[in-house]
């Protein structure tokens, strides 16, 4: 247990966790939606706007140069964090959703094909579903959906059977935001590549919890959001293999992404700028770098060990609640507990938990098709981060018990 | 009892409780006394969509010139909120309904449910009740 | 002169202005690229992440509700700032560039037409040029470019002649980022509407300097960036008339913008959510609200009066520099002075000014076609904000003189 | 004079000045002594694109086995920087060029020009000079 993080110490640097709501100490278990931010991240933003702020690239003055250097250093640092080969394989976006839309759009243009086929899974977030769905719908194509096993893990047989129908691209989440399932994205990439099919991995729910080695996974695209990994909102990362990014046409136009513009025609800048139109969110990119360095300093191993404890302890305590049903119990699942209590609407449960100071998310978690698949309107979801405590899991279980008693 | 008296009564009933959970307990209990909507009206036509819980609302103008509401929700807290609204607004004339300022929600500390961004759909519900009243008002005046 | 702002007092709240660079006090004259931020804006960001941060919409817990209410209040506040009729006519984007790309994309889809025509002007920023150009290029259409008069104002005769060819849309900047020219967007909208042609106005360089009354202008779309108006990076505003926003298809998919998703099909949410895919940049939106309220508190009238003084004083002083050439001298021009000194490369001048502590921008300012039109590789651009001083204009002129002597 | 000696000489020349503007004055002066590229080589082929100023660079391997650079730029500060590089690297063998660590840039306080994000293209210029040396090295060895 020597690798466990010092959670008490760590909590000190998260001001948001010290709040009370309705007079009760806040227990924040909505980390799947967004995490709270350490002071180092908040201060990085503040510092940027107090002493470094300038628009970047092409500027010759001191602040512009300072900001540009910091921005490009952050790019290199993000590349190193996920072990990307080259820093220009890192594109900064607004978030996961924008990154997936970018790839879906540019890939569609590149392929320029009738009846395209995209293979996803039944556990995708809307952001990794609707962009592909709209493309195939508009072109007479087909969205192929690999099913799940009862424990919420991917039905690999079904997946492989669909793969044989030769989809144009595979888009799959690394970790399910509802079920916590960790998909075998390395194996999936390998079998997809054997058929020449590129793979996009949605890492929104992975990057805060487990080390991501892009060269090991070997996927073609990997995307995540800063705000779900202790970073600020308004920044996300799109990793793309150089060969792909070179090949795909740009998505948005204007600003730094052009090389030479005349009224008749435009040539585009090289990577990574080709995909970064308009003034980037410089401050947020620098704060994202700080957030990732917070993660490295804490250590993925320590984070995973602690979160695993939280999750299994939480499961254990909650399973004593009468009539509770869990969604997602695959081995090795991430720090998410989704559940319902028979006969109780998740909204009611969530509302009462809130009054007891516990922030969970209720509803469909932007995964309506998964809810349909499970035959439920929604779930209550407790999603943990490194700063949550075993004691908080106890208070969650007590509160769920109490609420359930009130609601029955 | 006037709408105002009904509001006062509700405020009084809630004033007995300090703790949030006690208030919610009462709310949940009250939801059980809701004039339940006839199952054949529990259709999409009568559905008011909040993001998370669903509410079905039916209104009829009876011969006494008053509007009677019945409703249901799949969430019991929402049902409790709706039952309070019905207590205040049901069995009143369209004029009365339109002129009632629902101050009790604030007074009993449930203002948060009135946020337009709240996902329980309460705001759309009140709008819908007033809309019914408006429609019936036009009807009676013609 | 009673309306002039108390600039000394005001500067106190801009920490970035108190810096020295290379041992010299910073004179920041790159406000056209991005403005510095008042403490109120920086603190709003900090406060958000310290005590309010949560993902918004659909969340039932306290922080999520708090954030959602604040976010929607900010939307109403932005709507009021530009006198929009309805708050759902305000869409939050990443910035001006994204907003224009959104409209260009959705408008193109909506029109779904061969050989489309777009009318722009010769002074457009790449962000209001390339998105339209790429659309017309890909569909055998035509980009129509209204020319300029020698003083940098729009050639209205040319514009009207082109309008008679019935373009599908007019896209025009409110204020030129190079020339400072203020275009008569109200009159332009009126004559375009007389022909049934919709108008998009790029307000990136206007919103910090002059009151914008959307109902008065009556344009169909108006866009601007937060970071050029004392707000943070990573947030922009797209105003669109309800009828247009209702009519246009969504741009990006995922997150809050959907209503009901199944694997087969998706229905989209109502305005404004339909156009806001993914987790929005909540903190930045709230800080943008604070920035706009800083502007209102300072007062557009006071800002304009002071900036007008800065600009004309700067012009007056600089015009004494030997061989100086100004670009953009239209009456009523905004707080921008673009110039070159014959025989001196703008990069050289900018570099030396930088060493004297003066931050200006040099180059093509993302308006290459305008540079081609003017027959120059670039300009030196001093762009002012409300916190600049007459003394800074004097030091600018001295520095330009000194640098010119070194470079000749 | 070796490349190292040339660097030392430059460092010494700059050490006479404390003020930034004086250093730049010197740099500008030095730009005037650049071995000017033959106009017929001032083509896009020889262009190294920074974002803001343009540099043309030509290299030839003479019979003495040494590489001779000539260059020009439309910006005089860039020309100054380039002239320093030429002073250090021109008239040397490919091996020498490849093995020279250009520490003088840092020593005279112009490190900022070496930032890969700097828009003057100096970094690409150094890369280009070393690339020429590499090509010539291969040539001489065959
Ligand atoms: C698996 C997954 N993908 C994508 C997203 C969308 O991320 P964002 O809203 O930051 O774009 C989320 C966040 O809810 C998610 O959990
Ligand atoms: C007139 C004009 N339009 C558009 C833009 C692009 O704004 P952003 O980079 O914030 O998207 C700018 C900023 O440079 C501008 O000056």
mmCIF file of N, CA and C and ligand atoms in Angstrom, chain A residues 55 253-256 277-280, chain C residues 31-34 93-101 123-128 172-178 202-206 223-228 233-236 361 365-366 381, ligand 2:
data_model
loop_
_atom_site.group_PDB
_atom_site.id
_atom_site.type_symbol
_atom_site.label_atom_id
_atom_site.label_comp_id
_atom_site.label_asym_id
_atom_site.label_seq_id
_atom_site.Cartn_x
_atom_site.Cartn_y
_atom_site.Cartn_z
ATOM 1 N N UNK A 55 -1.550 37.409 -27.577
ATOM 2 C CA UNK A 55 -1.910 36.496 -28.654
ATOM 3 C C UNK A 55 -0.618 35.889 -29.210
ATOM 4 N N UNK A 253 -11.487 27.247 -40.669
ATOM 5 C CA UNK A 253 -10.578 28.099 -41.440
ATOM 6 C C UNK A 253 -10.421 29.460 -40.781
ATOM 7 N N UNK A 254 -9.205 29.998 -40.854
ATOM 8 C CA UNK A 254 -8.972 31.339 -40.332
ATOM 9 C C UNK A 254 -7.894 31.344 -39.275
ATOM 10 N N UNK A 255 -7.205 32.466 -39.149
ATOM 11 C CA UNK A 255 -6.162 32.578 -38.139
ATOM 12 C C UNK A 255 -4.901 31.846 -38.545
ATOM 13 N N UNK A 256 -4.302 31.206 -37.575
ATOM 14 C CA UNK A 256 -2.969 30.623 -37.724
ATOM 15 C C UNK A 256 -2.925 29.422 -38.668
ATOM 16 N N UNK A 277 -7.626 26.656 -35.885
ATOM 17 C CA UNK A 277 -8.103 27.906 -36.463
ATOM 18 C C UNK A 277 -8.463 28.891 -35.360
ATOM 19 N N UNK A 278 -8.142 30.146 -35.573
ATOM 20 C CA UNK A 278 -8.520 31.172 -34.600
ATOM 21 C C UNK A 278 -7.580 31.229 -33.411
ATOM 22 N N UNK A 279 -7.767 32.240 -32.593
ATOM 23 C CA UNK A 279 -6.931 32.396 -31.402
ATOM 24 C C UNK A 279 -7.133 31.208 -30.475
ATOM 25 N N UNK A 280 -6.068 30.480 -30.147
ATOM 26 C CA UNK A 280 -6.253 29.342 -29.251
ATOM 27 C C UNK A 280 -6.485 29.819 -27.812
ATOM 28 N N UNK C 31 -3.515 45.560 -28.668
ATOM 29 C CA UNK C 31 -4.865 45.255 -28.203
ATOM 30 C C UNK C 31 -5.775 44.699 -29.290
ATOM 31 N N UNK C 32 -5.424 44.957 -30.538
ATOM 32 C CA UNK C 32 -6.198 44.359 -31.624
ATOM 33 C C UNK C 32 -6.022 42.851 -31.645
ATOM 34 N N UNK C 33 -4.861 42.375 -31.190
ATOM 35 C CA UNK C 33 -4.630 40.932 -31.126
ATOM 36 C C UNK C 33 -5.331 40.339 -29.914
ATOM 37 N N UNK C 34 -5.120 40.949 -28.769
ATOM 38 C CA UNK C 34 -5.854 40.562 -27.563
ATOM 39 C C UNK C 34 -5.643 41.649 -26.522
ATOM 40 N N UNK C 93 -19.486 30.363 -28.344
ATOM 41 C CA UNK C 93 -18.546 29.590 -29.161
ATOM 42 C C UNK C 93 -17.152 29.741 -28.560
ATOM 43 N N UNK C 94 -16.148 29.210 -29.263
ATOM 44 C CA UNK C 94 -14.770 29.342 -28.797
ATOM 45 C C UNK C 94 -14.213 30.721 -29.119
ATOM 46 N N UNK C 95 -14.803 31.357 -30.115
ATOM 47 C CA UNK C 95 -14.303 32.663 -30.518
ATOM 48 C C UNK C 95 -14.938 33.069 -31.827
ATOM 49 N N UNK C 96 -14.501 34.203 -32.351
ATOM 50 C CA UNK C 96 -15.022 34.715 -33.613
ATOM 51 C C UNK C 96 -14.839 33.698 -34.741
ATOM 52 N N UNK C 97 -13.641 33.140 -34.820
ATOM 53 C CA UNK C 97 -13.339 32.219 -35.911
ATOM 54 C C UNK C 97 -14.279 31.031 -35.913
ATOM 55 N N UNK C 98 -14.502 30.454 -34.742
ATOM 56 C CA UNK C 98 -15.413 29.321 -34.702
ATOM 57 C C UNK C 98 -16.832 29.749 -35.061
ATOM 58 N N UNK C 99 -17.229 30.923 -34.587
ATOM 59 C CA UNK C 99 -18.588 31.396 -34.867
ATOM 60 C C UNK C 99 -18.809 31.544 -36.370
ATOM 61 N N UNK C 100 -17.836 32.121 -37.057
ATOM 62 C CA UNK C 100 -17.989 32.301 -38.506
ATOM 63 C C UNK C 100 -17.975 30.948 -39.220
ATOM 64 N N UNK C 101 -17.099 30.060 -38.792
ATOM 65 C CA UNK C 101 -17.076 28.725 -39.395
ATOM 66 C C UNK C 101 -18.409 28.012 -39.193
ATOM 67 N N UNK C 123 -11.055 44.145 -46.920
ATOM 68 C CA UNK C 123 -10.380 44.345 -45.642
ATOM 69 C C UNK C 123 -10.676 43.242 -44.634
ATOM 70 N N UNK C 124 -11.206 42.101 -45.104
ATOM 71 C CA UNK C 124 -11.572 41.059 -44.146
ATOM 72 C C UNK C 124 -10.357 40.354 -43.549
ATOM 73 N N UNK C 125 -10.503 40.004 -42.291
ATOM 74 C CA UNK C 125 -9.583 39.109 -41.599
ATOM 75 C C UNK C 125 -9.738 37.708 -42.214
ATOM 76 N N UNK C 126 -8.665 36.934 -42.227
ATOM 77 C CA UNK C 126 -8.755 35.580 -42.806
ATOM 78 C C UNK C 126 -9.942 34.799 -42.263
ATOM 79 N N UNK C 127 -10.273 35.047 -40.997
ATOM 80 C CA UNK C 127 -11.356 34.283 -40.366
ATOM 81 C C UNK C 127 -12.718 34.588 -40.970
ATOM 82 N N UNK C 128 -12.841 35.748 -41.599
ATOM 83 C CA UNK C 128 -14.099 36.071 -42.273
ATOM 84 C C UNK C 128 -13.920 36.028 -43.785
ATOM 85 N N UNK C 172 -19.189 40.807 -43.579
ATOM 86 C CA UNK C 172 -18.397 42.030 -43.556
ATOM 87 C C UNK C 172 -17.953 42.337 -42.140
ATOM 88 N N UNK C 173 -16.767 42.882 -42.033
ATOM 89 C CA UNK C 173 -16.280 43.235 -40.710
ATOM 90 C C UNK C 173 -16.879 44.566 -40.279
ATOM 91 N N UNK C 174 -17.153 44.666 -38.990
ATOM 92 C CA UNK C 174 -17.673 45.923 -38.462
ATOM 93 C C UNK C 174 -16.546 46.954 -38.452
ATOM 94 N N UNK C 175 -15.386 46.514 -37.947
ATOM 95 C CA UNK C 175 -14.204 47.381 -37.886
ATOM 96 C C UNK C 175 -13.021 46.597 -38.429
ATOM 97 N N UNK C 176 -12.247 47.211 -39.316
ATOM 98 C CA UNK C 176 -11.067 46.538 -39.861
ATOM 99 C C UNK C 176 -9.957 46.475 -38.821
ATOM 100 N N UNK C 177 -9.360 45.274 -38.668
ATOM 101 C CA UNK C 177 -8.296 45.122 -37.665
ATOM 102 C C UNK C 177 -6.987 45.746 -38.118
ATOM 103 N N UNK C 178 -6.884 46.106 -39.384
ATOM 104 C CA UNK C 178 -5.652 46.718 -39.884
ATOM 105 C C UNK C 178 -5.837 48.219 -40.066
ATOM 106 N N UNK C 202 -18.789 40.743 -38.627
ATOM 107 C CA UNK C 202 -17.678 40.314 -37.778
ATOM 108 C C UNK C 202 -17.343 41.462 -36.834
ATOM 109 N N UNK C 203 -17.758 41.316 -35.580
ATOM 110 C CA UNK C 203 -17.592 42.397 -34.618
ATOM 111 C C UNK C 203 -16.358 42.273 -33.741
ATOM 112 N N UNK C 204 -15.401 41.411 -34.141
ATOM 113 C CA UNK C 204 -14.241 41.147 -33.278
ATOM 114 C C UNK C 204 -13.540 42.435 -32.851
ATOM 115 N N UNK C 205 -13.441 43.401 -33.769
ATOM 116 C CA UNK C 205 -12.706 44.625 -33.453
ATOM 117 C C UNK C 205 -13.637 45.764 -33.037
ATOM 118 N N UNK C 206 -14.905 45.470 -32.865
ATOM 119 C CA UNK C 206 -15.840 46.541 -32.518
ATOM 120 C C UNK C 206 -16.251 46.517 -31.054
ATOM 121 N N UNK C 223 -20.855 38.424 -34.632
ATOM 122 C CA UNK C 223 -19.934 37.546 -33.892
ATOM 123 C C UNK C 223 -18.794 38.353 -33.285
ATOM 124 N N UNK C 224 -18.330 37.927 -32.126
ATOM 125 C CA UNK C 224 -17.126 38.532 -31.546
ATOM 126 C C UNK C 224 -16.451 37.568 -30.571
ATOM 127 N N UNK C 225 -15.224 37.918 -30.182
ATOM 128 C CA UNK C 225 -14.425 37.099 -29.263
ATOM 129 C C UNK C 225 -14.324 37.792 -27.911
ATOM 130 N N UNK C 226 -14.350 37.012 -26.852
ATOM 131 C CA UNK C 226 -14.193 37.593 -25.523
ATOM 132 C C UNK C 226 -12.825 38.213 -25.297
ATOM 133 N N UNK C 227 -11.786 37.554 -25.799
ATOM 134 C CA UNK C 227 -10.422 37.955 -25.436
ATOM 135 C C UNK C 227 -10.005 39.295 -26.031
ATOM 136 N N UNK C 228 -10.751 39.793 -26.998
ATOM 137 C CA UNK C 228 -10.435 41.109 -27.557
ATOM 138 C C UNK C 228 -11.257 42.192 -26.867
ATOM 139 N N UNK C 233 -9.631 34.186 -23.044
ATOM 140 C CA UNK C 233 -9.589 33.432 -24.288
ATOM 141 C C UNK C 233 -10.547 32.236 -24.175
ATOM 142 N N UNK C 234 -10.837 31.665 -25.336
ATOM 143 C CA UNK C 234 -11.631 30.438 -25.323
ATOM 144 C C UNK C 234 -13.125 30.658 -25.237
ATOM 145 N N UNK C 235 -13.572 31.896 -25.440
ATOM 146 C CA UNK C 235 -15.004 32.120 -25.487
ATOM 147 C C UNK C 235 -15.321 33.204 -26.508
ATOM 148 N N UNK C 236 -16.379 32.983 -27.248
ATOM 149 C CA UNK C 236 -16.827 33.958 -28.224
ATOM 150 C C UNK C 236 -18.337 33.936 -28.262
ATOM 151 N N UNK C 361 2.171 45.000 -33.071
ATOM 152 C CA UNK C 361 2.176 43.831 -33.930
ATOM 153 C C UNK C 361 2.720 44.241 -35.293
ATOM 154 N N UNK C 365 -1.131 40.699 -40.219
ATOM 155 C CA UNK C 365 -2.311 40.778 -39.346
ATOM 156 C C UNK C 365 -3.443 39.893 -39.841
ATOM 157 N N UNK C 366 -3.079 38.727 -40.337
ATOM 158 C CA UNK C 366 -4.100 37.801 -40.849
ATOM 159 C C UNK C 366 -5.003 38.469 -41.868
ATOM 160 N N UNK C 381 1.553 47.803 -36.526
ATOM 161 C CA UNK C 381 0.223 48.203 -36.066
ATOM 162 C C UNK C 381 0.220 48.467 -34.564
HETATM 163 C C1 LIG E 2 -11.649 41.436 -37.616
HETATM 164 C C2 LIG E 2 -11.304 40.132 -36.982
HETATM 165 N N1 LIG E 2 -12.039 39.043 -37.246
HETATM 166 C C3 LIG E 2 -11.777 37.838 -36.693
HETATM 167 C C4 LIG E 2 -10.737 37.667 -35.833
HETATM 168 C C5 LIG E 2 -10.476 36.317 -35.272
HETATM 169 O O1 LIG E 2 -10.752 36.252 -33.890
HETATM 170 P P1 LIG E 2 -10.362 34.967 -33.055
HETATM 171 O O2 LIG E 2 -8.938 34.669 -33.348
HETATM 172 O O3 LIG E 2 -10.580 35.383 -31.633
HETATM 173 O O4 LIG E 2 -11.256 33.860 -33.480
HETATM 174 C C6 LIG E 2 -9.941 38.782 -35.510
HETATM 175 C C7 LIG E 2 -8.807 38.655 -34.571
HETATM 176 O O5 LIG E 2 -7.673 38.613 -34.931
HETATM 177 C C8 LIG E 2 -10.217 40.036 -36.112
HETATM 178 O O6 LIG E 2 -9.469 41.109 -35.844
#
